[in-house]
CSV table of C-alpha atoms in Angstrom, one decimal:
chain,number,residue,atom,x,y,z
A,1,MET,CA,-6.1,25.7,3.4
A,2,SER,CA,-4.8,22.2,4.1
A,3,LYS,CA,-2.7,20.8,1.3
A,4,TRP,CA,-2.6,17.2,-0.1
A,5,VAL,CA,0.7,15.4,0.3
A,6,ILE,CA,0.3,12.0,-1.1
A,7,GLY,CA,2.8,9.2,-0.5
A,8,ILE,CA,3.0,6.9,-3.5
A,9,ILE,CA,4.4,3.4,-2.8
A,10,GLY,CA,5.4,1.9,-6.1
A,11,GLY,CA,5.2,-1.9,-6.4
A,12,SER,CA,6.7,-4.4,-8.8
A,13,GLY,CA,7.5,-2.6,-12.1
A,14,LEU,CA,7.1,0.9,-10.7
A,15,TYR,CA,10.5,2.2,-9.5
A,16,ALA,CA,10.3,5.8,-10.6
A,17,LEU,CA,7.7,8.5,-11.2
A,18,GLU,CA,8.5,11.0,-13.9
A,19,GLY,CA,6.8,14.4,-14.5
A,20,LEU,CA,7.1,15.9,-11.1
A,21,GLU,CA,7.9,19.6,-10.7
A,22,GLY,CA,10.9,20.4,-8.5
A,23,ALA,CA,11.6,16.8,-7.9
A,24,GLU,CA,14.3,16.1,-5.3
A,25,ALA,CA,15.6,12.8,-3.8
A,26,VAL,CA,15.6,12.7,-0.1
A,27,THR,CA,17.3,10.3,2.3
A,28,VAL,CA,15.3,9.6,5.4
A,29,GLU,CA,16.5,7.9,8.5
A,30,THR,CA,13.9,6.2,10.8
A,31,PRO,CA,14.1,4.4,14.2
A,32,TRP,CA,13.1,1.3,12.2
A,33,GLY,CA,16.0,1.3,9.9
A,34,ALA,CA,16.4,2.5,6.3
A,35,PRO,CA,13.4,2.6,4.0
A,36,SER,CA,13.4,0.7,0.8
A,37,ASP,CA,15.2,3.5,-1.1
A,38,GLN,CA,15.5,7.2,-1.3
A,39,LEU,CA,12.2,9.1,-1.4
A,40,VAL,CA,11.5,11.5,-4.3
A,41,LYS,CA,9.5,14.6,-3.4
A,42,GLY,CA,7.9,16.8,-6.1
A,43,ARG,CA,4.8,18.6,-7.1
A,44,ILE,CA,2.0,18.6,-9.6
A,45,GLY,CA,0.7,22.1,-9.2
A,46,ASP,CA,-0.3,22.5,-5.6
A,47,VAL,CA,-0.4,18.8,-4.8
A,48,THR,CA,2.8,17.3,-3.4
A,49,LEU,CA,3.8,13.7,-4.2
A,50,VAL,CA,6.3,11.7,-2.2
A,51,PHE,CA,7.3,8.6,-4.2
A,52,LEU,CA,9.0,5.5,-2.7
A,53,PRO,CA,9.8,2.3,-4.6
A,54,ARG,CA,8.6,-0.6,-2.3
A,55,HIS,CA,11.2,-3.1,-3.6
A,56,GLY,CA,14.0,-0.5,-4.1
A,57,LYS,CA,15.3,0.6,-7.5
A,58,GLY,CA,16.2,-2.5,-9.5
A,59,HIS,CA,13.8,-4.6,-7.4
A,60,ARG,CA,16.4,-5.5,-4.7
A,61,LEU,CA,14.0,-6.5,-1.9
A,62,SER,CA,11.7,-9.5,-1.8
A,63,PRO,CA,8.2,-9.1,-0.3
A,64,SER,CA,9.4,-10.6,3.0
A,65,ASP,CA,12.4,-8.3,3.2
A,66,VAL,CA,10.6,-4.9,2.5
A,67,PRO,CA,11.2,-2.7,5.5
A,68,TYR,CA,7.5,-1.9,5.9
A,69,ARG,CA,7.8,0.0,9.2
A,70,ALA,CA,10.7,2.1,8.0
A,71,ASN,CA,8.7,2.9,4.8
A,72,ILE,CA,5.6,4.1,6.5
A,73,ASP,CA,7.6,6.0,9.1
A,74,ALA,CA,9.6,7.8,6.4
A,75,LEU,CA,6.4,8.8,4.6
A,76,LYS,CA,5.0,10.2,7.8
A,77,ARG,CA,8.2,12.1,8.5
A,78,MET,CA,7.9,13.6,5.0
A,79,GLY,CA,4.6,15.1,5.9
A,80,CYS,CA,2.4,12.8,3.9
A,81,THR,CA,-1.3,13.2,4.5
A,82,ASP,CA,-2.4,10.1,2.6
A,83,VAL,CA,-0.7,6.9,1.1
A,84,LEU,CA,-1.6,5.3,-2.1
A,85,SER,CA,-0.1,1.8,-2.7
A,86,ILE,CA,0.4,0.5,-6.3
A,87,SER,CA,0.7,-3.3,-6.3
A,88,ALA,CA,0.9,-6.1,-8.9
A,89,CYS,CA,-1.5,-9.0,-8.0
A,90,GLY,CA,-3.1,-12.1,-9.3
A,91,SER,CA,-6.8,-12.5,-9.9
A,92,LEU,CA,-9.0,-15.0,-8.2
A,93,LYS,CA,-12.1,-14.2,-10.2
A,94,GLU,CA,-12.8,-14.8,-13.9
A,95,ALA,CA,-14.3,-11.2,-14.2
A,96,TYR,CA,-11.0,-9.5,-13.1
A,97,ALA,CA,-8.8,-9.9,-16.1
A,98,PRO,CA,-5.1,-9.3,-16.5
A,99,GLY,CA,-4.5,-5.6,-17.2
A,100,GLU,CA,-7.5,-4.5,-15.1
A,101,TYR,CA,-7.3,-2.8,-11.7
A,102,VAL,CA,-9.1,-3.7,-8.4
A,103,MET,CA,-9.6,-1.0,-5.8
A,104,ALA,CA,-9.3,-3.5,-2.9
A,105,ASP,CA,-11.0,-2.4,0.3
A,106,GLN,CA,-10.5,-5.5,2.5
A,107,PHE,CA,-7.6,-7.7,3.3
A,108,ILE,CA,-6.9,-11.2,4.6
A,109,ASP,CA,-3.4,-11.3,6.1
A,110,ARG,CA,-1.6,-14.7,5.6
A,111,THR,CA,1.9,-13.3,6.1
A,112,PHE,CA,4.0,-14.6,8.9
A,113,ALA,CA,7.6,-13.5,8.6
A,114,ARG,CA,7.2,-9.7,9.1
A,115,GLN,CA,7.1,-7.1,11.8
A,116,LYS,CA,3.5,-5.9,11.7
A,117,SER,CA,3.2,-3.1,14.3
A,118,PHE,CA,5.0,-0.1,15.6
A,119,PHE,CA,3.8,-0.9,19.0
A,120,GLY,CA,4.8,-3.6,21.4
A,121,PRO,CA,6.6,-4.1,24.8
A,122,GLY,CA,6.6,-0.7,26.7
A,123,MET,CA,3.9,0.9,24.5
A,124,VAL,CA,0.9,-1.2,23.5
A,125,ALA,CA,-1.8,0.0,21.2
A,126,HIS,CA,-4.7,-1.6,19.3
A,127,VAL,CA,-6.2,0.2,16.2
A,128,SER,CA,-9.3,-0.9,14.4
A,129,MET,CA,-8.8,-2.5,11.0
A,130,ALA,CA,-12.5,-3.2,10.3
A,131,ASP,CA,-12.3,-0.9,7.3
A,132,PRO,CA,-8.6,-0.8,6.4
A,133,VAL,CA,-8.9,1.4,3.3
A,134,CYS,CA,-9.8,5.1,3.1
A,135,SER,CA,-13.0,5.1,1.0
A,136,ARG,CA,-12.4,8.8,-0.2
A,137,LEU,CA,-8.8,8.1,-1.4
A,138,SER,CA,-9.8,4.8,-3.0
A,139,GLY,CA,-12.6,6.5,-4.8
A,140,LEU,CA,-10.5,9.3,-6.1
A,141,ALA,CA,-7.7,6.9,-7.2
A,142,GLY,CA,-10.3,4.7,-9.0
A,143,ASP,CA,-11.6,7.7,-10.8
A,144,ALA,CA,-8.1,8.6,-11.9
A,145,ALA,CA,-7.4,5.1,-13.1
A,146,GLU,CA,-10.6,5.1,-15.2
A,147,ALA,CA,-9.6,8.4,-16.7
A,148,ALA,CA,-6.3,6.8,-17.7
A,149,GLY,CA,-8.3,4.2,-19.7
A,150,VAL,CA,-8.2,1.3,-17.3
A,151,THR,CA,-11.1,-1.0,-16.4
A,152,VAL,CA,-11.5,-0.5,-12.7
A,153,HIS,CA,-13.3,-2.8,-10.2
A,154,ARG,CA,-14.5,-1.0,-7.1
A,155,GLY,CA,-14.0,-2.9,-3.9
A,156,GLY,CA,-12.6,-6.4,-3.3
A,157,THR,CA,-10.7,-8.6,-0.9
A,158,TYR,CA,-7.0,-8.8,-1.2
A,159,LEU,CA,-5.4,-12.1,0.1
A,160,ALA,CA,-1.8,-11.2,1.3
A,161,MET,CA,0.4,-14.3,1.2
A,162,GLU,CA,4.0,-14.5,2.4
A,163,GLY,CA,5.8,-15.5,-0.8
A,164,PRO,CA,8.1,-15.2,-2.5
A,165,GLN,CA,6.9,-18.4,-4.3
A,166,PHE,CA,3.5,-18.2,-6.1
A,167,SER,CA,0.5,-20.2,-4.8
A,168,SER,CA,0.0,-23.9,-5.2
A,169,ARG,CA,-3.2,-24.9,-7.0
A,170,ALA,CA,-4.7,-26.1,-3.7
A,171,GLU,CA,-4.0,-22.7,-2.1
A,172,SER,CA,-5.4,-20.9,-5.1
A,173,PHE,CA,-8.7,-22.8,-5.0
A,174,LEU,CA,-8.9,-22.4,-1.2
A,175,TYR,CA,-8.6,-18.6,-1.5
A,176,ARG,CA,-11.3,-18.6,-4.1
A,177,GLN,CA,-13.6,-20.5,-1.7
A,178,TRP,CA,-12.9,-17.9,0.9
A,179,GLY,CA,-14.3,-15.3,-1.4
A,180,CYS,CA,-11.1,-13.4,-2.1
A,181,ASP,CA,-10.8,-11.4,-5.2
A,182,VAL,CA,-7.0,-10.9,-5.7
A,183,ILE,CA,-3.9,-12.2,-4.2
A,184,GLY,CA,-0.6,-10.4,-3.6
A,185,MET,CA,2.4,-10.3,-1.4
A,186,THR,CA,2.9,-6.8,-0.2
A,187,ASN,CA,-0.2,-4.9,1.1
A,188,MET,CA,0.2,-6.5,4.5
A,189,PRO,CA,1.4,-5.3,6.9
A,190,GLU,CA,1.7,-2.1,5.0
A,191,ALA,CA,-2.1,-1.2,5.5
A,192,LYS,CA,-1.9,-2.1,9.2
A,193,LEU,CA,1.2,0.1,9.7
A,194,ALA,CA,-0.4,3.0,7.8
A,195,ARG,CA,-3.5,2.9,10.0
A,196,GLU,CA,-1.2,2.9,13.2
A,197,ALA,CA,0.5,6.0,11.7
A,198,GLU,CA,-3.0,7.6,11.2
A,199,LEU,CA,-2.4,7.8,7.4
A,200,PRO,CA,-5.4,7.2,5.2
A,201,TYR,CA,-4.4,4.3,2.9
A,202,ALA,CA,-5.7,3.0,-0.4
A,203,THR,CA,-4.4,0.4,-2.9
A,204,ILE,CA,-4.6,0.0,-6.7
A,205,ALA,CA,-4.2,-3.7,-7.2
A,206,MET,CA,-3.0,-4.2,-10.8
A,207,VAL,CA,-4.0,-7.6,-12.1
A,208,THR,CA,-1.1,-9.4,-13.9
A,209,ASP,CA,-2.4,-13.0,-14.1
A,210,TYR,CA,-5.0,-15.5,-12.9
A,211,ASP,CA,-2.8,-17.1,-10.3
A,212,CYS,CA,-2.9,-20.9,-11.0
A,213,TRP,CA,-6.6,-21.7,-10.5
A,214,HIS,CA,-7.8,-21.0,-14.1
A,215,ASP,CA,-8.0,-24.1,-16.1
A,216,GLU,CA,-7.7,-22.3,-19.5
A,217,ALA,CA,-5.1,-19.8,-18.5
A,218,GLU,CA,-1.4,-20.5,-18.2
A,219,ALA,CA,-0.2,-21.0,-14.6
A,220,VAL,CA,1.5,-17.8,-13.3
A,221,SER,CA,5.1,-17.4,-14.3
A,222,VAL,CA,7.6,-14.6,-14.0
A,223,THR,CA,7.7,-14.1,-17.8
A,224,ASN,CA,3.9,-13.5,-18.4
A,225,VAL,CA,3.7,-11.4,-15.2
A,226,LEU,CA,6.4,-9.1,-16.4
A,227,GLU,CA,4.7,-8.6,-19.8
A,228,ILE,CA,1.4,-7.5,-18.2
A,229,MET,CA,3.3,-5.6,-15.5
A,230,GLN,CA,5.0,-3.3,-18.0
A,231,GLN,CA,1.6,-2.4,-19.6
A,232,ASN,CA,0.1,-1.8,-16.2
A,233,THR,CA,3.0,0.4,-15.0
A,234,GLU,CA,2.6,3.0,-17.7
A,235,ARG,CA,-1.1,3.4,-17.0
A,236,ALA,CA,-0.4,3.5,-13.3
A,237,LYS,CA,1.9,6.4,-13.7
A,238,GLU,CA,-0.7,8.2,-15.8
A,239,ALA,CA,-3.4,7.5,-13.1
A,240,ILE,CA,-1.1,9.0,-10.3
A,241,LEU,CA,-0.5,12.2,-12.3
A,242,THR,CA,-4.3,12.3,-13.1
A,243,LEU,CA,-5.1,12.0,-9.5
A,244,ALA,CA,-2.8,14.9,-8.6
A,245,ARG,CA,-4.2,17.0,-11.4
A,246,SER,CA,-7.8,16.3,-10.2
A,247,LEU,CA,-7.0,17.6,-6.7
A,248,GLN,CA,-5.7,21.0,-8.0
A,249,GLY,CA,-7.1,23.9,-6.0
A,250,THR,CA,-9.0,21.6,-3.5
A,251,SER,CA,-8.6,21.9,0.2
A,252,ARG,CA,-7.9,18.6,1.9
A,253,THR,CA,-10.2,17.8,4.8
A,254,PRO,CA,-9.8,14.9,7.2
A,255,SER,CA,-10.7,11.4,6.1
A,256,PRO,CA,-14.5,10.9,6.5
A,257,GLN,CA,-13.5,7.7,8.5
A,258,GLY,CA,-11.6,9.6,11.2
A,259,ILE,CA,-8.4,7.8,10.3
A,260,GLU,CA,-6.2,10.8,11.3
A,261,THR,CA,-7.3,10.5,15.0
A,262,CYS,CA,-7.5,6.7,15.3
A,263,LEU,CA,-4.9,6.6,18.0
A,264,ASP,CA,-7.0,8.7,20.4
A,265,PHE,CA,-8.5,5.7,22.0
A,266,ALA,CA,-5.9,3.0,21.0
A,267,MET,CA,-3.3,3.5,23.6
A,268,ILE,CA,-3.5,0.8,26.3
A,269,THR,CA,-0.3,1.2,28.3
A,270,ALA,CA,-0.7,3.5,31.3
A,271,PRO,CA,1.5,6.6,31.1
A,272,THR,CA,3.5,5.6,34.1
A,273,ALA,CA,4.3,2.2,32.6
A,274,ARG,CA,5.4,3.4,29.2
A,275,ASP,CA,9.0,2.7,28.2
A,276,PRO,CA,10.8,6.0,27.2
A,277,GLU,CA,12.8,4.2,24.6
A,278,ALA,CA,9.8,2.8,23.0
A,279,LEU,CA,8.2,6.3,22.9
A,280,LYS,CA,11.3,7.7,21.2
A,281,LYS,CA,10.8,5.4,18.3
A,282,LEU,CA,7.2,6.5,17.9
A,283,ASP,CA,8.0,10.2,17.6
A,284,ALA,CA,6.7,10.4,14.0
A,285,VAL,CA,4.1,7.7,13.9
A,286,ALA,CA,2.4,8.6,17.2
A,287,GLY,CA,3.8,12.0,18.1
A,288,ARG,CA,0.4,13.6,17.8
A,289,VAL,CA,-0.9,11.7,20.9
A,290,LEU,CA,2.3,11.0,22.8
């Protein structure tokens, strides 16, 4: 029976995950440098969770400085079968209020200062990002969040901005015109890298504010974000544990979207032209096909 090993990437406010059985901190080295922090591996029954704080303990790393490639590589090396991202975000819709969660299933990537692929010179590959989120994992996580007492919105477009500054009003209004639902700084290139690593990915976008477009709400500031974030974090922890409990005794089958085999037809560079040094760095991410 295939077991669930779920990587949990904790966003702003979520720097530790209590309640795991047999929890141990693990230092992982990757060809892409060190991940954000040590990974903590533990169990809830027969489900394994591997927790990684995206910004490091104490929130040491800004969104632009998060080692996204190292983080995804480390989770892959730890044997993760799936990755669930927990992220604070701003709402671009009246109906998505602070304290509520959005199970984003689409992304618009407006980041520009980050390494966005494991592939490049010496080994080129192109994966599909048409449907960047694993619908099964997103559904299970949404169910768990609802069971934890959170109002959950299923589906939505997440606008990933570079940051670290928040939006101008003009930007906020523009993104609303584009039809975006929430705005954040960290789900890209994270989702792209998870896909390249053949890891089903889903995100819980925890709304902390209305960005700055809302005429009747205070423009986003660190103070009011932190207040909502603290409330969201405790419920996110409960949702994660609820998700693990809901999977007890179940056998994990491949993602219905075929994510675990997405590299089968993605490799472009001919075998004779592949750079051996580039291939060494891909041992965990693409070892299945290389």
